[in-house]
Amino acid sequence: MELNYYKDKASWGILVMGISVITYASLSTVAHLLHSKSEAAHYLFFSLDYLGVGVYAYGIGSMLYYTSGNERFYLIFGTYHEAINVILATNVCVCNVYSKINHSDPSSSMRKLLQMLPCLIGMVHMSTALWVRIYDYYSGYPSHLPIELLCNHFNYLAMFSLCAFFFGSFYPEKAYPGYFDIIGHGHQIFHILMIWVTWQQMEAGYRDFILQPAFIKNLSKPTFASIFGNLFLVVIFSGIYIVWNLPKILKSKEDTNMLSLLRKL
């Protein structure tokens, strides 16, 4: 089934997820390629990388909201779900930037907590539509989406947990020092697994969407402002926090101003 983004506003949830994926993948690529230019570049570009992570978090929540909910989900959570999604997605960026600047030791427990806990809280909230469907299934409440479709979501949720392990544990390089410094270290494995997770998320959202009845799609009340306006808010709020921290990044590192930083790129 081909999606018509021009005529079908309900499909915009999948569209914004695609935009979010492109954004976070692009910013992550830039950060990993240019961070070694200087110490200040390292902190600046990884701050932008975390902005991309926040955008990606919003994209997941928005897609699941517009594609994977049932009637009861929209009646109970429809009023404030997306507002909380914006707050939590922004919080993902803010906490990661704060932990990067103020806890420079990658093995710091506080840094790991500030990086991973906001993502976990966000994922739990983003998956509210799935929790409602599970509850309705076991309570006997009728649902218009087959329970079997939840397997697609459980696949990426399980793999996401594995991603979190490799991101925060520094394995296998921690167990075999010197053997995985260039190829095969935990952060590389994390990124490879995240590619699979992202693909499965898009696939699960698409399968839910094509089987979702039209009257339920209308309950989500998609508008340009509610979907792309909220994405813009995440970018603005996250960007403001990064700009607010720029003097701290540039002053405390070897580069003293933005011009000297840009000359090194």
PDB file of C-alpha atoms in Angstrom:
ATOM      1  CA  MET A   1       0.000   0.000   0.000  1.00  0.00           C
ATOM      2  CA  GLU A   2       1.375   3.392  -1.028  1.00  0.00           C
ATOM      3  CA  LEU A   3       0.945   6.301   1.340  1.00  0.00           C
ATOM      4  CA  ASN A   4      -0.480   9.572   0.048  1.00  0.00           C
ATOM      5  CA  TYR A   5       0.979  12.235   2.319  1.00  0.00           C
ATOM      6  CA  TYR A   6      -0.785  14.994   0.398  1.00  0.00           C
ATOM      7  CA  LYS A   7      -4.330  13.683   0.818  1.00  0.00           C
ATOM      8  CA  ASP A   8      -4.098  11.569   3.970  1.00  0.00           C
ATOM      9  CA  LYS A   9      -3.110  13.655   6.995  1.00  0.00           C
ATOM     10  CA  ALA A  10      -3.178  10.594   9.230  1.00  0.00           C
ATOM     11  CA  SER A  11      -0.094   9.310   7.401  1.00  0.00           C
ATOM     12  CA  TRP A  12       1.885  12.356   8.525  1.00  0.00           C
ATOM     13  CA  GLY A  13       2.882  10.455  11.655  1.00  0.00           C
ATOM     14  CA  ILE A  14       4.970   8.142   9.461  1.00  0.00           C
ATOM     15  CA  LEU A  15       6.263  11.118   7.477  1.00  0.00           C
ATOM     16  CA  VAL A  16       7.487  12.942  10.582  1.00  0.00           C
ATOM     17  CA  MET A  17       9.166   9.740  11.740  1.00  0.00           C
ATOM     18  CA  GLY A  18      11.023   9.595   8.431  1.00  0.00           C
ATOM     19  CA  ILE A  19      12.088  13.235   8.778  1.00  0.00           C
ATOM     20  CA  SER A  20      13.239  12.566  12.339  1.00  0.00           C
ATOM     21  CA  VAL A  21      15.300   9.555  11.271  1.00  0.00           C
ATOM     22  CA  ILE A  22      17.025  11.549   8.525  1.00  0.00           C
ATOM     23  CA  THR A  23      17.707  14.379  10.989  1.00  0.00           C
ATOM     24  CA  TYR A  24      19.213  12.260  13.740  1.00  0.00           C
ATOM     25  CA  ALA A  25      21.229  10.124  11.312  1.00  0.00           C
ATOM     26  CA  SER A  26      22.629  13.214   9.564  1.00  0.00           C
ATOM     27  CA  LEU A  27      23.566  15.002  12.794  1.00  0.00           C
ATOM     28  CA  SER A  28      25.093  11.818  14.183  1.00  0.00           C
ATOM     29  CA  THR A  29      27.183  11.394  11.031  1.00  0.00           C
ATOM     30  CA  VAL A  30      28.400  14.998  11.200  1.00  0.00           C
ATOM     31  CA  ALA A  31      29.260  14.644  14.892  1.00  0.00           C
ATOM     32  CA  HIS A  32      31.261  11.453  14.429  1.00  0.00           C
ATOM     33  CA  LEU A  33      33.138  12.856  11.432  1.00  0.00           C
ATOM     34  CA  LEU A  34      33.980  16.334  12.765  1.00  0.00           C
ATOM     35  CA  HIS A  35      34.206  15.998  16.539  1.00  0.00           C
ATOM     36  CA  SER A  36      37.959  15.365  16.472  1.00  0.00           C
ATOM     37  CA  LYS A  37      38.734  18.784  14.933  1.00  0.00           C
ATOM     38  CA  SER A  38      39.165  20.244  18.407  1.00  0.00           C
ATOM     39  CA  GLU A  39      37.938  19.755  21.951  1.00  0.00           C
ATOM     40  CA  ALA A  40      35.322  22.464  21.553  1.00  0.00           C
ATOM     41  CA  ALA A  41      34.205  20.934  18.230  1.00  0.00           C
ATOM     42  CA  HIS A  42      33.810  17.631  20.046  1.00  0.00           C
ATOM     43  CA  TYR A  43      31.389  19.101  22.579  1.00  0.00           C
ATOM     44  CA  LEU A  44      29.576  21.304  20.072  1.00  0.00           C
ATOM     45  CA  PHE A  45      28.922  18.648  17.455  1.00  0.00           C
ATOM     46  CA  PHE A  46      27.892  16.026  19.965  1.00  0.00           C
ATOM     47  CA  SER A  47      25.458  18.566  21.436  1.00  0.00           C
ATOM     48  CA  LEU A  48      23.936  18.797  17.958  1.00  0.00           C
ATOM     49  CA  ASP A  49      23.977  15.006  17.811  1.00  0.00           C
ATOM     50  CA  TYR A  50      21.882  14.955  20.994  1.00  0.00           C
ATOM     51  CA  LEU A  51      19.476  17.432  19.423  1.00  0.00           C
ATOM     52  CA  GLY A  52      19.027  14.836  16.696  1.00  0.00           C
ATOM     53  CA  VAL A  53      18.382  12.169  19.332  1.00  0.00           C
ATOM     54  CA  GLY A  54      15.646  14.375  20.820  1.00  0.00           C
ATOM     55  CA  VAL A  55      14.088  14.857  17.381  1.00  0.00           C
ATOM     56  CA  TYR A  56      14.219  11.107  16.832  1.00  0.00           C
ATOM     57  CA  ALA A  57      12.523  10.521  20.194  1.00  0.00           C
ATOM     58  CA  TYR A  58       9.735  12.891  19.197  1.00  0.00           C
ATOM     59  CA  GLY A  59       9.383  11.156  15.830  1.00  0.00           C
ATOM     60  CA  ILE A  60       8.883   7.754  17.436  1.00  0.00           C
ATOM     61  CA  GLY A  61       6.267   9.054  19.855  1.00  0.00           C
ATOM     62  CA  SER A  62       4.432  10.962  17.141  1.00  0.00           C
ATOM     63  CA  MET A  63       4.358   8.000  14.747  1.00  0.00           C
ATOM     64  CA  LEU A  64       3.047   5.625  17.407  1.00  0.00           C
ATOM     65  CA  TYR A  65       0.416   8.167  18.434  1.00  0.00           C
ATOM     66  CA  TYR A  66      -0.952   8.577  14.913  1.00  0.00           C
ATOM     67  CA  THR A  67      -0.610   4.986  13.705  1.00  0.00           C
ATOM     68  CA  SER A  68      -0.816   2.539  16.616  1.00  0.00           C
ATOM     69  CA  GLY A  69      -3.572   3.745  18.930  1.00  0.00           C
ATOM     70  CA  ASN A  70      -7.015   2.237  19.369  1.00  0.00           C
ATOM     71  CA  GLU A  71     -10.279   3.959  20.259  1.00  0.00           C
ATOM     72  CA  ARG A  72      -9.760   3.840  24.026  1.00  0.00           C
ATOM     73  CA  PHE A  73      -6.226   5.199  23.734  1.00  0.00           C
ATOM     74  CA  TYR A  74      -7.375   8.357  21.962  1.00  0.00           C
ATOM     75  CA  LEU A  75     -10.290   8.862  24.336  1.00  0.00           C
ATOM     76  CA  ILE A  76      -8.059   8.582  27.428  1.00  0.00           C
ATOM     77  CA  PHE A  77      -4.715  10.044  26.316  1.00  0.00           C
ATOM     78  CA  GLY A  78      -5.521  12.057  23.204  1.00  0.00           C
ATOM     79  CA  THR A  79      -5.696  15.429  24.962  1.00  0.00           C
ATOM     80  CA  TYR A  80      -2.203  15.666  26.395  1.00  0.00           C
ATOM     81  CA  HIS A  81      -0.131  12.805  24.942  1.00  0.00           C
ATOM     82  CA  GLU A  82       1.672  14.881  22.311  1.00  0.00           C
ATOM     83  CA  ALA A  83       2.387  17.758  24.712  1.00  0.00           C
ATOM     84  CA  ILE A  84       4.153  15.314  27.028  1.00  0.00           C
ATOM     85  CA  ASN A  85       5.911  13.843  23.987  1.00  0.00           C
ATOM     86  CA  VAL A  86       7.397  17.274  23.199  1.00  0.00           C
ATOM     87  CA  ILE A  87       8.541  17.755  26.803  1.00  0.00           C
ATOM     88  CA  LEU A  88      10.144  14.316  27.085  1.00  0.00           C
ATOM     89  CA  ALA A  89      11.833  14.531  23.678  1.00  0.00           C
ATOM     90  CA  THR A  90      13.325  17.907  24.612  1.00  0.00           C
ATOM     91  CA  ASN A  91      14.373  16.458  27.948  1.00  0.00           C
ATOM     92  CA  VAL A  92      16.301  13.706  26.153  1.00  0.00           C
ATOM     93  CA  CYS A  93      18.405  16.344  24.395  1.00  0.00           C
ATOM     94  CA  VAL A  94      18.824  18.549  27.475  1.00  0.00           C
ATOM     95  CA  CYS A  95      19.927  15.727  29.773  1.00  0.00           C
ATOM     96  CA  ASN A  96      22.381  14.332  27.230  1.00  0.00           C
ATOM     97  CA  VAL A  97      23.938  17.745  26.563  1.00  0.00           C
ATOM     98  CA  TYR A  98      24.166  18.475  30.289  1.00  0.00           C
ATOM     99  CA  SER A  99      25.787  15.124  31.021  1.00  0.00           C
ATOM    100  CA  LYS A 100      28.277  15.581  28.160  1.00  0.00           C
ATOM    101  CA  ILE A 101      29.407  19.018  29.329  1.00  0.00           C
ATOM    102  CA  ASN A 102      29.384  18.469  33.081  1.00  0.00           C
ATOM    103  CA  HIS A 103      30.441  14.808  33.300  1.00  0.00           C
ATOM    104  CA  SER A 104      33.288  14.430  30.823  1.00  0.00           C
ATOM    105  CA  ASP A 105      34.282  10.955  32.050  1.00  0.00           C
ATOM    106  CA  PRO A 106      32.423   8.463  29.781  1.00  0.00           C
ATOM    107  CA  SER A 107      32.426   5.868  32.579  1.00  0.00           C
ATOM    108  CA  SER A 108      30.740   8.224  35.058  1.00  0.00           C
ATOM    109  CA  SER A 109      27.648   6.623  36.585  1.00  0.00           C
ATOM    110  CA  MET A 110      25.864   9.987  36.707  1.00  0.00           C
ATOM    111  CA  ARG A 111      26.583  10.561  33.020  1.00  0.00           C
ATOM    112  CA  LYS A 112      25.152   7.165  32.094  1.00  0.00           C
ATOM    113  CA  LEU A 113      22.095   7.820  34.256  1.00  0.00           C
ATOM    114  CA  LEU A 114      21.462  11.233  32.681  1.00  0.00           C
ATOM    115  CA  GLN A 115      21.834   9.789  29.195  1.00  0.00           C
ATOM    116  CA  MET A 116      19.818   6.608  29.539  1.00  0.00           C
ATOM    117  CA  LEU A 117      17.062   7.376  32.052  1.00  0.00           C
ATOM    118  CA  PRO A 118      15.384  10.129  29.948  1.00  0.00           C
ATOM    119  CA  CYS A 119      15.408   7.773  26.947  1.00  0.00           C
ATOM    120  CA  LEU A 120      13.813   5.009  29.013  1.00  0.00           C
ATOM    121  CA  ILE A 121      11.108   7.327  30.388  1.00  0.00           C
ATOM    122  CA  GLY A 122      10.462   8.646  26.892  1.00  0.00           C
ATOM    123  CA  MET A 123      10.182   5.151  25.433  1.00  0.00           C
ATOM    124  CA  VAL A 124       7.688   4.097  28.104  1.00  0.00           C
ATOM    125  CA  HIS A 125       5.523   7.143  27.354  1.00  0.00           C
ATOM    126  CA  MET A 126       5.888   6.841  23.576  1.00  0.00           C
ATOM    127  CA  SER A 127       4.611   3.277  23.803  1.00  0.00           C
ATOM    128  CA  THR A 128       1.442   4.213  25.703  1.00  0.00           C
ATOM    129  CA  ALA A 129      -0.688   3.191  22.729  1.00  0.00           C
ATOM    130  CA  LEU A 130       0.855  -0.280  22.882  1.00  0.00           C
ATOM    131  CA  TRP A 131       0.296  -0.641  26.643  1.00  0.00           C
ATOM    132  CA  VAL A 132      -3.392   0.259  26.170  1.00  0.00           C
ATOM    133  CA  ARG A 133      -3.757  -2.360  23.447  1.00  0.00           C
ATOM    134  CA  ILE A 134      -2.160  -5.022  25.652  1.00  0.00           C
ATOM    135  CA  TYR A 135      -4.421  -4.107  28.569  1.00  0.00           C
ATOM    136  CA  ASP A 136      -7.516  -4.161  26.368  1.00  0.00           C
ATOM    137  CA  TYR A 137      -6.569  -7.559  24.975  1.00  0.00           C
ATOM    138  CA  TYR A 138      -6.261  -9.200  28.395  1.00  0.00           C
ATOM    139  CA  SER A 139      -9.324  -7.389  29.789  1.00  0.00           C
ATOM    140  CA  GLY A 140     -11.479  -8.504  26.876  1.00  0.00           C
ATOM    141  CA  TYR A 141     -12.093  -5.039  25.473  1.00  0.00           C
ATOM    142  CA  PRO A 142     -12.626  -5.177  21.662  1.00  0.00           C
ATOM    143  CA  SER A 143      -9.802  -3.818  19.508  1.00  0.00           C
ATOM    144  CA  HIS A 144      -9.713  -3.069  15.794  1.00  0.00           C
ATOM    145  CA  LEU A 145      -6.012  -3.917  15.516  1.00  0.00           C
ATOM    146  CA  PRO A 146      -4.941  -7.589  15.703  1.00  0.00           C
ATOM    147  CA  ILE A 147      -2.895  -8.432  18.788  1.00  0.00           C
ATOM    148  CA  GLU A 148      -0.378 -10.168  16.516  1.00  0.00           C
ATOM    149  CA  LEU A 149       0.770  -6.759  15.252  1.00  0.00           C
ATOM    150  CA  LEU A 150       2.256  -6.060  18.682  1.00  0.00           C
ATOM    151  CA  CYS A 151       4.969  -8.613  17.931  1.00  0.00           C
ATOM    152  CA  ASN A 152       6.470  -6.103  15.482  1.00  0.00           C
ATOM    153  CA  HIS A 153       6.748  -3.573  18.300  1.00  0.00           C
ATOM    154  CA  PHE A 154       8.123  -6.054  20.813  1.00  0.00           C
ATOM    155  CA  ASN A 155      10.896  -6.931  18.347  1.00  0.00           C
ATOM    156  CA  TYR A 156      12.335  -3.431  18.307  1.00  0.00           C
ATOM    157  CA  LEU A 157      11.695  -2.849  22.016  1.00  0.00           C
ATOM    158  CA  ALA A 158      13.759  -5.935  22.833  1.00  0.00           C
ATOM    159  CA  MET A 159      16.517  -4.873  20.438  1.00  0.00           C
ATOM    160  CA  PHE A 160      16.435  -1.353  21.876  1.00  0.00           C
ATOM    161  CA  SER A 161      17.252  -2.859  25.278  1.00  0.00           C
ATOM    162  CA  LEU A 162      20.259  -4.560  23.705  1.00  0.00           C
ATOM    163  CA  CYS A 163      21.283  -1.233  22.178  1.00  0.00           C
ATOM    164  CA  ALA A 164      21.156   0.356  25.628  1.00  0.00           C
ATOM    165  CA  PHE A 165      23.411  -2.385  26.976  1.00  0.00           C
ATOM    166  CA  PHE A 166      26.136  -1.822  24.382  1.00  0.00           C
ATOM    167  CA  PHE A 167      25.805   1.962  24.674  1.00  0.00           C
ATOM    168  CA  GLY A 168      26.308   2.042  28.425  1.00  0.00           C
ATOM    169  CA  SER A 169      28.434  -1.002  29.209  1.00  0.00           C
ATOM    170  CA  PHE A 170      31.529  -0.449  26.984  1.00  0.00           C
ATOM    171  CA  TYR A 171      31.564  -4.128  26.055  1.00  0.00           C
ATOM    172  CA  PRO A 172      33.323  -5.966  24.461  1.00  0.00           C
ATOM    173  CA  GLU A 173      36.281  -3.537  24.688  1.00  0.00           C
ATOM    174  CA  LYS A 174      35.991  -3.461  28.483  1.00  0.00           C
ATOM    175  CA  ALA A 175      36.523  -7.227  28.672  1.00  0.00           C
ATOM    176  CA  TYR A 176      39.284  -7.313  26.034  1.00  0.00           C
ATOM    177  CA  PRO A 177      41.280  -4.049  26.244  1.00  0.00           C
ATOM    178  CA  GLY A 178      43.112  -3.162  23.050  1.00  0.00           C
ATOM    179  CA  TYR A 179      41.327  -5.648  20.801  1.00  0.00           C
ATOM    180  CA  PHE A 180      38.325  -3.516  19.800  1.00  0.00           C
ATOM    181  CA  ASP A 181      39.767   0.004  19.775  1.00  0.00           C
ATOM    182  CA  ILE A 182      39.183   0.467  16.027  1.00  0.00           C
ATOM    183  CA  ILE A 183      36.575  -2.079  14.934  1.00  0.00           C
ATOM    184  CA  GLY A 184      33.946  -3.928  16.944  1.00  0.00           C
ATOM    185  CA  HIS A 185      33.670  -1.777  20.057  1.00  0.00           C
ATOM    186  CA  GLY A 186      30.366  -1.340  21.859  1.00  0.00           C
ATOM    187  CA  HIS A 187      29.472   2.047  20.380  1.00  0.00           C
ATOM    188  CA  GLN A 188      29.788   0.687  16.847  1.00  0.00           C
ATOM    189  CA  ILE A 189      27.593  -2.282  17.740  1.00  0.00           C
ATOM    190  CA  PHE A 190      25.083   0.163  19.248  1.00  0.00           C
ATOM    191  CA  HIS A 191      24.823   2.127  16.000  1.00  0.00           C
ATOM    192  CA  ILE A 192      24.487  -1.012  13.877  1.00  0.00           C
ATOM    193  CA  LEU A 193      21.680  -2.322  16.091  1.00  0.00           C
ATOM    194  CA  MET A 194      19.961   1.085  16.026  1.00  0.00           C
ATOM    195  CA  ILE A 195      19.712   0.846  12.245  1.00  0.00           C
ATOM    196  CA  TRP A 196      17.727  -2.383  12.668  1.00  0.00           C
ATOM    197  CA  VAL A 197      15.633  -0.851  15.471  1.00  0.00           C
ATOM    198  CA  THR A 198      14.729   2.155  13.326  1.00  0.00           C
ATOM    199  CA  TRP A 199      13.744  -0.038  10.387  1.00  0.00           C
ATOM    200  CA  GLN A 200      11.528  -2.196  12.622  1.00  0.00           C
ATOM    201  CA  GLN A 201       9.896   0.881  14.150  1.00  0.00           C
ATOM    202  CA  MET A 202       8.970   2.208  10.723  1.00  0.00           C
ATOM    203  CA  GLU A 203       7.734  -1.214   9.649  1.00  0.00           C
ATOM    204  CA  ALA A 204       5.603  -1.659  12.777  1.00  0.00           C
ATOM    205  CA  GLY A 205       4.056   1.805  12.438  1.00  0.00           C
ATOM    206  CA  TYR A 206       3.283   1.225   8.759  1.00  0.00           C
ATOM    207  CA  ARG A 207       1.620  -2.160   9.408  1.00  0.00           C
ATOM    208  CA  ASP A 208      -0.540  -0.665  12.147  1.00  0.00           C
ATOM    209  CA  PHE A 209      -1.500   2.258   9.943  1.00  0.00           C
ATOM    210  CA  ILE A 210      -2.696   0.249   6.942  1.00  0.00           C
ATOM    211  CA  LEU A 211      -4.975  -1.868   9.167  1.00  0.00           C
ATOM    212  CA  GLN A 212      -6.278   0.990  11.287  1.00  0.00           C
ATOM    213  CA  PRO A 213      -9.961   1.791  10.524  1.00  0.00           C
ATOM    214  CA  ALA A 214     -10.695   5.251   9.121  1.00  0.00           C
ATOM    215  CA  PHE A 215     -12.856   6.306  12.083  1.00  0.00           C
ATOM    216  CA  ILE A 216      -9.961   5.642  14.498  1.00  0.00           C
ATOM    217  CA  LYS A 217      -7.553   7.589  12.301  1.00  0.00           C
ATOM    218  CA  ASN A 218      -9.920  10.542  12.591  1.00  0.00           C
ATOM    219  CA  LEU A 219      -9.820  10.325  16.398  1.00  0.00           C
ATOM    220  CA  SER A 220      -6.146  11.339  16.373  1.00  0.00           C
ATOM    221  CA  LYS A 221      -7.142  14.639  14.689  1.00  0.00           C
ATOM    222  CA  PRO A 222      -3.880  15.197  12.796  1.00  0.00           C
ATOM    223  CA  THR A 223      -3.052  18.763  11.732  1.00  0.00           C
ATOM    224  CA  PHE A 224       0.088  20.397  10.396  1.00  0.00           C
ATOM    225  CA  ALA A 225       0.531  22.318  13.639  1.00  0.00           C
ATOM    226  CA  SER A 226       0.030  19.301  15.897  1.00  0.00           C
ATOM    227  CA  ILE A 227       2.599  17.205  14.039  1.00  0.00           C
ATOM    228  CA  PHE A 228       5.205  19.474  12.460  1.00  0.00           C
ATOM    229  CA  GLY A 229       4.604  22.368  14.835  1.00  0.00           C
ATOM    230  CA  ASN A 230       5.468  20.132  17.777  1.00  0.00           C
ATOM    231  CA  LEU A 231       8.586  18.922  15.963  1.00  0.00           C
ATOM    232  CA  PHE A 232       9.592  22.559  15.499  1.00  0.00           C
ATOM    233  CA  LEU A 233       9.120  23.160  19.241  1.00  0.00           C
ATOM    234  CA  VAL A 234      11.468  20.283  20.091  1.00  0.00           C
ATOM    235  CA  VAL A 235      14.125  21.739  17.774  1.00  0.00           C
ATOM    236  CA  ILE A 236      13.673  25.278  19.147  1.00  0.00           C
ATOM    237  CA  PHE A 237      13.717  24.338  22.839  1.00  0.00           C
ATOM    238  CA  SER A 238      16.669  21.978  22.388  1.00  0.00           C
ATOM    239  CA  GLY A 239      18.512  24.543  20.282  1.00  0.00           C
ATOM    240  CA  ILE A 240      17.989  27.238  22.911  1.00  0.00           C
ATOM    241  CA  TYR A 241      19.559  25.018  25.553  1.00  0.00           C
ATOM    242  CA  ILE A 242      22.560  24.277  23.332  1.00  0.00           C
ATOM    243  CA  VAL A 243      23.043  27.983  22.503  1.00  0.00           C
ATOM    244  CA  TRP A 244      22.759  28.825  26.211  1.00  0.00           C
ATOM    245  CA  ASN A 245      25.616  26.402  26.881  1.00  0.00           C
ATOM    246  CA  LEU A 246      27.827  27.627  24.012  1.00  0.00           C
ATOM    247  CA  PRO A 247      29.829  30.095  26.156  1.00  0.00           C
ATOM    248  CA  LYS A 248      30.550  27.289  28.588  1.00  0.00           C
ATOM    249  CA  ILE A 249      31.615  24.947  25.796  1.00  0.00           C
ATOM    250  CA  LEU A 250      33.879  27.454  24.072  1.00  0.00           C
ATOM    251  CA  LYS A 251      35.255  29.206  27.138  1.00  0.00           C
ATOM    252  CA  SER A 252      36.201  26.115  29.086  1.00  0.00           C
ATOM    253  CA  LYS A 253      37.808  24.349  26.135  1.00  0.00           C
ATOM    254  CA  GLU A 254      40.802  25.222  23.956  1.00  0.00           C
ATOM    255  CA  ASP A 255      38.797  27.348  21.501  1.00  0.00           C
ATOM    256  CA  THR A 256      37.924  30.775  22.821  1.00  0.00           C
ATOM    257  CA  ASN A 257      35.395  31.876  20.219  1.00  0.00           C
ATOM    258  CA  MET A 258      33.162  30.520  17.500  1.00  0.00           C
ATOM    259  CA  LEU A 259      35.285  31.973  14.697  1.00  0.00           C
ATOM    260  CA  SER A 260      38.380  30.059  15.710  1.00  0.00           C
ATOM    261  CA  LEU A 261      36.282  26.907  15.925  1.00  0.00           C
ATOM    262  CA  LEU A 262      34.847  27.343  12.439  1.00  0.00           C
ATOM    263  CA  ARG A 263      38.295  27.989  10.967  1.00  0.00           C
ATOM    264  CA  LYS A 264      39.378  24.546  12.103  1.00  0.00           C
ATOM    265  CA  LEU A 265      36.532  22.735  10.315  1.00  0.00           C
TER     266      LEU A 265
END
